Short mmCIF file of N, CA, C and O in Angstrom, two decimals:
data_model
loop_
_atom_site.label_atom_id
_atom_site.label_comp_id
_atom_site.label_asym_id
_atom_site.label_seq_id
_atom_site.Cartn_x
_atom_site.Cartn_y
_atom_site.Cartn_z
N UNK A 1497 -72.98 81.30 -15.25
CA UNK A 1497 -72.56 79.96 -15.52
C UNK A 1497 -73.11 79.47 -16.85
O UNK A 1497 -72.45 78.74 -17.56
N UNK A 1498 -74.34 79.87 -17.14
CA UNK A 1498 -74.93 79.43 -18.39
C UNK A 1498 -74.13 79.98 -19.57
O UNK A 1498 -73.87 79.26 -20.54
N UNK A 1499 -73.70 81.23 -19.47
CA UNK A 1499 -72.92 81.82 -20.56
C UNK A 1499 -71.56 81.14 -20.69
O UNK A 1499 -71.08 80.94 -21.81
N UNK A 1500 -70.95 80.77 -19.56
CA UNK A 1500 -69.67 80.06 -19.62
C UNK A 1500 -69.85 78.74 -20.36
O UNK A 1500 -69.02 78.36 -21.20
N UNK A 1501 -70.94 78.03 -20.05
CA UNK A 1501 -71.22 76.76 -20.70
C UNK A 1501 -71.43 76.97 -22.20
O UNK A 1501 -70.87 76.25 -23.02
N UNK A 1502 -72.25 77.96 -22.55
CA UNK A 1502 -72.53 78.21 -23.97
C UNK A 1502 -71.26 78.61 -24.73
O UNK A 1502 -71.04 78.16 -25.86
N UNK A 1503 -70.44 79.45 -24.12
CA UNK A 1503 -69.19 79.86 -24.76
C UNK A 1503 -68.25 78.66 -24.95
O UNK A 1503 -67.61 78.52 -25.99
N UNK A 1504 -68.17 77.80 -23.93
CA UNK A 1504 -67.32 76.61 -24.05
C UNK A 1504 -67.84 75.68 -25.14
O UNK A 1504 -67.08 75.09 -25.89
N UNK A 1505 -69.17 75.56 -25.24
CA UNK A 1505 -69.77 74.71 -26.26
C UNK A 1505 -69.48 75.26 -27.66
O UNK A 1505 -69.13 74.52 -28.58
N UNK A 1506 -69.62 76.56 -27.83
CA UNK A 1506 -69.34 77.18 -29.14
C UNK A 1506 -67.88 77.02 -29.52
O UNK A 1506 -67.55 76.75 -30.67
N UNK A 1507 -66.98 77.18 -28.53
CA UNK A 1507 -65.55 77.00 -28.80
C UNK A 1507 -65.26 75.55 -29.21
O UNK A 1507 -64.48 75.30 -30.12
N UNK A 1508 -65.91 74.60 -28.55
CA UNK A 1508 -65.72 73.19 -28.89
C UNK A 1508 -66.20 72.90 -30.30
O UNK A 1508 -65.57 72.14 -31.04
N UNK A 1509 -67.31 73.49 -30.70
CA UNK A 1509 -67.82 73.29 -32.05
C UNK A 1509 -66.86 73.88 -33.08
O UNK A 1509 -66.64 73.28 -34.14
N UNK A 1510 -66.29 75.04 -32.77
CA UNK A 1510 -65.36 75.68 -33.71
C UNK A 1510 -64.05 74.90 -33.83
O UNK A 1510 -63.54 74.70 -34.92
N UNK A 1511 -63.49 74.48 -32.69
CA UNK A 1511 -62.17 73.85 -32.69
C UNK A 1511 -62.23 72.35 -32.87
O UNK A 1511 -61.23 71.72 -33.21
N UNK A 1512 -63.39 71.74 -32.59
CA UNK A 1512 -63.49 70.29 -32.68
C UNK A 1512 -62.94 69.56 -31.47
O UNK A 1512 -62.78 68.36 -31.49
N UNK A 1513 -62.63 70.30 -30.40
CA UNK A 1513 -62.09 69.70 -29.19
C UNK A 1513 -62.94 70.08 -27.99
O UNK A 1513 -63.34 71.23 -27.85
N UNK A 1514 -63.22 69.10 -27.15
CA UNK A 1514 -63.98 69.36 -25.93
C UNK A 1514 -63.10 70.12 -24.94
O UNK A 1514 -61.90 69.89 -24.88
N UNK A 1515 -63.69 71.00 -24.16
CA UNK A 1515 -62.90 71.72 -23.16
C UNK A 1515 -62.44 70.77 -22.06
O UNK A 1515 -63.11 69.77 -21.76
N UNK A 1516 -61.28 71.07 -21.50
CA UNK A 1516 -60.80 70.23 -20.41
C UNK A 1516 -61.54 70.59 -19.13
O UNK A 1516 -61.87 71.75 -18.90
N UNK A 1517 -61.82 69.59 -18.33
CA UNK A 1517 -62.53 69.81 -17.08
C UNK A 1517 -61.56 70.38 -16.06
O UNK A 1517 -60.49 69.83 -15.84
N UNK A 1518 -61.94 71.48 -15.44
CA UNK A 1518 -61.10 72.05 -14.40
C UNK A 1518 -61.30 71.27 -13.11
O UNK A 1518 -62.42 71.04 -12.68
N UNK A 1519 -60.22 70.82 -12.52
CA UNK A 1519 -60.34 70.07 -11.27
C UNK A 1519 -60.70 68.62 -11.53
O UNK A 1519 -60.40 68.05 -12.58
N UNK A 1520 -61.37 68.02 -10.56
CA UNK A 1520 -61.73 66.62 -10.67
C UNK A 1520 -62.94 66.44 -11.58
O UNK A 1520 -63.85 67.25 -11.58
N UNK A 1521 -62.94 65.36 -12.32
CA UNK A 1521 -64.06 65.06 -13.21
C UNK A 1521 -64.57 63.66 -12.91
O UNK A 1521 -63.83 62.81 -12.43
N UNK A 1522 -65.82 63.43 -13.17
CA UNK A 1522 -66.43 62.12 -12.98
C UNK A 1522 -66.00 61.22 -14.13
O UNK A 1522 -66.04 61.62 -15.29
N UNK A 1523 -65.58 60.01 -13.79
CA UNK A 1523 -65.13 59.05 -14.80
C UNK A 1523 -66.01 57.80 -14.73
O UNK A 1523 -66.74 57.60 -13.76
N UNK A 1524 -65.91 56.96 -15.74
CA UNK A 1524 -66.73 55.76 -15.82
C UNK A 1524 -66.41 54.74 -14.73
O UNK A 1524 -67.26 53.94 -14.37
N UNK A 1525 -65.19 54.76 -14.20
CA UNK A 1525 -64.83 53.76 -13.20
C UNK A 1525 -65.08 54.22 -11.76
O UNK A 1525 -64.75 53.51 -10.82
N UNK A 1526 -65.70 55.38 -11.57
CA UNK A 1526 -65.98 55.88 -10.23
C UNK A 1526 -67.20 55.18 -9.64
O UNK A 1526 -68.14 54.87 -10.36
N UNK A 1527 -67.18 54.96 -8.34
CA UNK A 1527 -68.34 54.38 -7.66
C UNK A 1527 -69.35 55.48 -7.38
O UNK A 1527 -69.04 56.68 -7.43
N UNK A 1528 -70.58 55.06 -7.06
CA UNK A 1528 -71.63 56.02 -6.72
C UNK A 1528 -71.19 56.88 -5.54
O UNK A 1528 -71.38 58.09 -5.53
N UNK A 1529 -70.57 56.26 -4.54
CA UNK A 1529 -70.13 57.00 -3.36
C UNK A 1529 -69.07 58.04 -3.74
O UNK A 1529 -69.10 59.17 -3.25
N UNK A 1530 -68.12 57.68 -4.62
CA UNK A 1530 -67.09 58.63 -5.05
C UNK A 1530 -67.71 59.83 -5.75
O UNK A 1530 -67.30 60.97 -5.55
N UNK A 1531 -68.71 59.57 -6.58
CA UNK A 1531 -69.38 60.66 -7.31
C UNK A 1531 -70.11 61.58 -6.33
O UNK A 1531 -70.02 62.80 -6.42
N UNK A 1532 -70.82 60.98 -5.37
CA UNK A 1532 -71.52 61.79 -4.38
C UNK A 1532 -70.56 62.58 -3.51
O UNK A 1532 -70.83 63.74 -3.15
N UNK A 1533 -69.40 61.99 -3.16
CA UNK A 1533 -68.39 62.71 -2.37
C UNK A 1533 -67.86 63.91 -3.16
O UNK A 1533 -67.64 64.98 -2.60
N UNK A 1534 -67.65 63.73 -4.46
CA UNK A 1534 -67.20 64.83 -5.31
C UNK A 1534 -68.26 65.92 -5.37
O UNK A 1534 -67.95 67.12 -5.29
N UNK A 1535 -69.53 65.52 -5.47
CA UNK A 1535 -70.62 66.50 -5.47
C UNK A 1535 -70.67 67.26 -4.15
O UNK A 1535 -70.89 68.48 -4.13
N UNK A 1536 -70.44 66.55 -3.04
CA UNK A 1536 -70.43 67.22 -1.74
C UNK A 1536 -69.30 68.24 -1.65
O UNK A 1536 -69.49 69.35 -1.16
N UNK A 1537 -68.13 67.86 -2.17
CA UNK A 1537 -66.99 68.78 -2.15
C UNK A 1537 -67.29 70.03 -2.98
O UNK A 1537 -67.00 71.15 -2.56
N UNK A 1538 -67.91 69.85 -4.14
CA UNK A 1538 -68.27 70.99 -4.98
C UNK A 1538 -69.33 71.86 -4.31
O UNK A 1538 -69.29 73.09 -4.42
N UNK A 1539 -70.27 71.23 -3.59
CA UNK A 1539 -71.29 72.00 -2.87
C UNK A 1539 -70.66 72.80 -1.74
O UNK A 1539 -71.03 73.96 -1.51
N UNK A 1540 -69.70 72.21 -1.02
CA UNK A 1540 -69.00 72.94 0.04
C UNK A 1540 -68.30 74.17 -0.53
O UNK A 1540 -68.36 75.27 0.03
N UNK A 1541 -67.63 73.99 -1.67
CA UNK A 1541 -66.93 75.11 -2.31
C UNK A 1541 -67.92 76.19 -2.75
O UNK A 1541 -67.67 77.38 -2.61
N UNK A 1542 -69.07 75.76 -3.27
CA UNK A 1542 -70.08 76.72 -3.73
C UNK A 1542 -70.66 77.53 -2.57
O UNK A 1542 -70.96 78.71 -2.72
N UNK A 1543 -70.80 76.91 -1.41
CA UNK A 1543 -71.26 77.65 -0.22
C UNK A 1543 -70.21 78.66 0.19
O UNK A 1543 -70.52 79.82 0.51
N UNK A 1544 -68.94 78.25 0.17
CA UNK A 1544 -67.85 79.16 0.57
C UNK A 1544 -67.69 80.34 -0.37
O UNK A 1544 -67.45 81.45 0.08
N UNK A 1545 -67.83 80.11 -1.67
CA UNK A 1545 -67.63 81.23 -2.60
C UNK A 1545 -68.91 82.01 -2.89
O UNK A 1545 -68.91 82.95 -3.66
N UNK A 1546 -70.03 81.62 -2.25
CA UNK A 1546 -71.27 82.38 -2.37
C UNK A 1546 -72.17 81.97 -3.52
O UNK A 1546 -73.21 82.59 -3.73
N UNK A 1547 -71.80 80.93 -4.27
CA UNK A 1547 -72.66 80.46 -5.36
C UNK A 1547 -73.96 79.89 -4.80
O UNK A 1547 -75.03 80.09 -5.37
N UNK A 1548 -73.86 79.19 -3.68
CA UNK A 1548 -75.04 78.69 -2.96
C UNK A 1548 -75.20 79.53 -1.72
O UNK A 1548 -74.26 79.72 -0.96
N UNK A 1549 -76.40 80.05 -1.52
CA UNK A 1549 -76.67 80.90 -0.36
C UNK A 1549 -76.71 80.02 0.89
O UNK A 1549 -77.50 79.07 0.96
N UNK A 1550 -75.87 80.30 1.89
CA UNK A 1550 -75.79 79.45 3.08
C UNK A 1550 -77.13 79.25 3.80
O UNK A 1550 -77.38 78.20 4.38
N UNK A 1551 -78.01 80.24 3.73
CA UNK A 1551 -79.31 80.10 4.39
C UNK A 1551 -80.12 78.95 3.79
O UNK A 1551 -80.85 78.25 4.49
N UNK A 1552 -80.00 78.75 2.48
CA UNK A 1552 -80.73 77.67 1.82
C UNK A 1552 -80.08 76.32 2.09
O UNK A 1552 -80.73 75.30 2.00
N UNK A 1553 -78.78 76.34 2.36
CA UNK A 1553 -78.07 75.09 2.60
C UNK A 1553 -77.81 74.34 1.32
O UNK A 1553 -78.02 74.84 0.23
N UNK A 1554 -77.32 73.14 1.49
CA UNK A 1554 -77.02 72.29 0.34
C UNK A 1554 -77.72 70.96 0.50
O UNK A 1554 -77.99 70.51 1.61
N UNK A 1555 -78.03 70.34 -0.60
CA UNK A 1555 -78.82 69.10 -0.57
C UNK A 1555 -77.96 67.87 -0.29
O UNK A 1555 -78.50 66.81 -0.05
N UNK A 1556 -76.66 68.01 -0.32
CA UNK A 1556 -75.79 66.85 -0.14
C UNK A 1556 -74.74 67.20 0.91
O UNK A 1556 -74.04 68.18 0.79
N UNK A 1557 -74.70 66.41 1.98
CA UNK A 1557 -73.73 66.66 3.04
C UNK A 1557 -73.63 65.45 3.96
O UNK A 1557 -74.52 64.61 3.99
N UNK A 1558 -72.53 65.38 4.71
CA UNK A 1558 -72.34 64.33 5.71
C UNK A 1558 -72.27 62.92 5.16
O UNK A 1558 -72.76 61.98 5.78
N UNK A 1559 -71.65 62.75 4.00
CA UNK A 1559 -71.60 61.43 3.39
C UNK A 1559 -70.55 60.50 3.99
O UNK A 1559 -70.64 59.29 3.82
N UNK A 1560 -69.57 61.05 4.69
CA UNK A 1560 -68.44 60.25 5.16
C UNK A 1560 -68.87 59.07 6.02
O UNK A 1560 -68.31 57.99 5.92
N UNK A 1561 -69.88 59.22 6.86
CA UNK A 1561 -70.28 58.15 7.75
C UNK A 1561 -71.44 57.32 7.26
O UNK A 1561 -71.98 56.50 8.01
N UNK A 1562 -71.85 57.48 6.03
CA UNK A 1562 -73.03 56.77 5.52
C UNK A 1562 -72.63 55.51 4.76
O UNK A 1562 -71.55 55.42 4.20
N UNK A 1563 -73.55 54.55 4.71
CA UNK A 1563 -73.36 53.32 3.94
C UNK A 1563 -74.25 53.37 2.71
O UNK A 1563 -75.35 53.90 2.76
N UNK A 1564 -73.78 52.80 1.61
CA UNK A 1564 -74.53 52.80 0.36
C UNK A 1564 -74.73 51.37 -0.12
O UNK A 1564 -73.81 50.57 -0.09
N UNK A 1565 -75.92 51.09 -0.57
CA UNK A 1565 -76.23 49.81 -1.20
C UNK A 1565 -76.84 50.09 -2.55
O UNK A 1565 -77.71 50.92 -2.69
N UNK A 1566 -76.39 49.40 -3.57
CA UNK A 1566 -77.05 49.43 -4.88
C UNK A 1566 -77.52 48.01 -5.13
O UNK A 1566 -76.72 47.09 -5.18
N UNK A 1567 -78.82 47.84 -5.26
CA UNK A 1567 -79.41 46.51 -5.36
C UNK A 1567 -79.84 46.27 -6.80
O UNK A 1567 -80.64 47.03 -7.35
N UNK A 1568 -79.31 45.22 -7.44
CA UNK A 1568 -79.71 44.92 -8.81
C UNK A 1568 -81.20 44.60 -8.90
O UNK A 1568 -81.80 44.11 -7.95
N UNK A 1569 -81.78 44.87 -10.04
CA UNK A 1569 -83.22 44.72 -10.23
C UNK A 1569 -83.69 43.29 -10.00
O UNK A 1569 -84.79 43.06 -9.52
N UNK A 1570 -82.86 42.29 -10.34
CA UNK A 1570 -83.30 40.91 -10.17
C UNK A 1570 -83.35 40.48 -8.70
O UNK A 1570 -83.83 39.40 -8.39
N UNK A 1571 -82.88 41.33 -7.80
CA UNK A 1571 -82.92 41.02 -6.38
C UNK A 1571 -83.92 41.91 -5.63
O UNK A 1571 -83.91 41.98 -4.42
N UNK A 1572 -84.76 42.59 -6.36
CA UNK A 1572 -85.76 43.48 -5.76
C UNK A 1572 -87.14 43.11 -6.29
O UNK A 1572 -87.25 42.45 -7.33
N UNK A 1573 -88.18 43.55 -5.62
CA UNK A 1573 -89.52 43.35 -6.19
C UNK A 1573 -89.62 44.11 -7.51
O UNK A 1573 -88.93 45.10 -7.72
N UNK A 1574 -90.46 43.64 -8.40
CA UNK A 1574 -90.59 44.33 -9.68
C UNK A 1574 -91.12 45.74 -9.44
O UNK A 1574 -91.94 45.98 -8.58
N UNK A 1575 -90.59 46.65 -10.23
CA UNK A 1575 -90.93 48.06 -10.06
C UNK A 1575 -90.96 48.70 -11.44
O UNK A 1575 -90.01 48.56 -12.21
N UNK A 1576 -92.04 49.37 -11.75
CA UNK A 1576 -92.19 50.03 -13.04
C UNK A 1576 -92.50 51.50 -12.82
O UNK A 1576 -93.07 51.88 -11.79
N UNK A 1577 -92.16 52.31 -13.82
CA UNK A 1577 -92.57 53.71 -13.78
C UNK A 1577 -94.06 53.77 -14.08
O UNK A 1577 -94.64 52.84 -14.63
N UNK A 1578 -94.68 54.86 -13.72
CA UNK A 1578 -96.11 55.06 -13.98
C UNK A 1578 -96.27 56.35 -14.78
O UNK A 1578 -96.55 57.41 -14.23
N UNK A 1579 -96.03 56.30 -16.10
CA UNK A 1579 -96.11 57.51 -16.92
C UNK A 1579 -97.51 58.09 -16.94
O UNK A 1579 -98.50 57.36 -17.03
N UNK A 1580 -97.58 59.41 -16.87
CA UNK A 1580 -98.87 60.09 -16.88
C UNK A 1580 -99.38 60.32 -18.30
O UNK A 1580 -100.56 60.56 -18.49
N UNK A 1581 -98.48 60.22 -19.28
CA UNK A 1581 -98.88 60.51 -20.66
C UNK A 1581 -99.49 59.32 -21.39
O UNK A 1581 -99.78 59.39 -22.57
N UNK A 1582 -99.67 58.19 -20.67
CA UNK A 1582 -100.29 57.03 -21.29
C UNK A 1582 -99.33 56.12 -22.01
O UNK A 1582 -99.74 55.11 -22.58
N UNK A 1583 -98.05 56.44 -22.02
CA UNK A 1583 -97.08 55.58 -22.69
C UNK A 1583 -96.84 54.32 -21.85
O UNK A 1583 -97.28 54.22 -20.70
N UNK A 1584 -96.15 53.36 -22.42
CA UNK A 1584 -95.89 52.10 -21.73
C UNK A 1584 -94.98 52.32 -20.52
O UNK A 1584 -94.04 53.12 -20.58
N UNK A 1585 -95.23 51.58 -19.43
CA UNK A 1585 -94.36 51.70 -18.26
C UNK A 1585 -92.97 51.13 -18.57
O UNK A 1585 -92.83 50.26 -19.42
N UNK A 1586 -91.99 51.63 -17.88
CA UNK A 1586 -90.60 51.21 -18.07
C UNK A 1586 -90.13 50.54 -16.79
O UNK A 1586 -90.40 51.02 -15.69
N UNK A 1587 -89.43 49.40 -16.93
CA UNK A 1587 -88.88 48.73 -15.75
C UNK A 1587 -87.82 49.60 -15.10
O UNK A 1587 -86.99 50.20 -15.78
N UNK A 1588 -87.85 49.65 -13.78
CA UNK A 1588 -86.79 50.33 -13.03
C UNK A 1588 -85.68 49.31 -12.86
O UNK A 1588 -85.89 48.24 -12.28
N UNK A 1589 -84.50 49.61 -13.37
CA UNK A 1589 -83.43 48.62 -13.40
C UNK A 1589 -82.64 48.56 -12.10
O UNK A 1589 -82.20 47.51 -11.69
N UNK A 1590 -82.39 49.69 -11.46
CA UNK A 1590 -81.62 49.72 -10.23
C UNK A 1590 -82.28 50.66 -9.25
O UNK A 1590 -82.83 51.69 -9.64
N UNK A 1591 -82.20 50.33 -7.99
CA UNK A 1591 -82.70 51.21 -6.94
C UNK A 1591 -81.55 51.47 -5.98
O UNK A 1591 -80.85 50.53 -5.58
N UNK A 1592 -81.33 52.69 -5.63
CA UNK A 1592 -80.29 53.04 -4.67
C UNK A 1592 -80.91 53.23 -3.30
O UNK A 1592 -82.02 53.72 -3.18
N UNK A 1593 -80.19 52.83 -2.28
CA UNK A 1593 -80.65 53.01 -0.90
C UNK A 1593 -79.59 53.79 -0.18
O UNK A 1593 -78.41 53.48 -0.24
N UNK A 1594 -79.98 54.82 0.50
CA UNK A 1594 -79.06 55.64 1.27
C UNK A 1594 -79.41 55.49 2.74
O UNK A 1594 -80.53 55.81 3.14
N UNK A 1595 -78.49 54.95 3.51
CA UNK A 1595 -78.75 54.73 4.93
C UNK A 1595 -78.36 55.97 5.70
O UNK A 1595 -77.23 56.46 5.60
N UNK A 1596 -79.28 56.50 6.48
CA UNK A 1596 -79.03 57.69 7.29
C UNK A 1596 -79.13 57.29 8.76
O UNK A 1596 -80.21 57.02 9.25
N UNK A 1597 -77.98 57.18 9.44
CA UNK A 1597 -78.04 56.80 10.86
C UNK A 1597 -78.70 57.89 11.69
O UNK A 1597 -78.39 59.07 11.56
N UNK A 1598 -79.65 57.50 12.52
CA UNK A 1598 -80.38 58.47 13.33
C UNK A 1598 -79.78 58.64 14.71
O UNK A 1598 -80.16 59.51 15.46
N UNK A 1599 -78.83 57.79 15.07
CA UNK A 1599 -78.21 57.90 16.39
C UNK A 1599 -76.77 58.32 16.29
O UNK A 1599 -76.13 58.23 15.33
#
C-alpha cells in the first residue's frame, strides 16, 4: 500500500493532477457519523480480503445503533493539552462523545 501511495503521489507531481479516489471519498459536508460509517465499511472489506487479520479484529464496528454527540468547547469545562516538551498548552476546541449501550 505504501508503494501504491508513493507511485500515485509521483504521478500526481508529474501530471499536475490528483488521483481520483476509488469508491466513496470523505467530503467536507459529511457528518462525523457518516465518516465513521465509511471507515467501518472499509474495515469490513479489509477483514474480508485479508488486509486485516480477523484474529486481531477491527477497531471500529457496530456503529448503526450508537448515538453521537459533538459538544462545542464553549459548552464544556475548559480543557487544555498538557505538552511534555514544555511548550504552551493548547485549548481543546471540541470533544466527541461516543455512547456505547451496555444493554
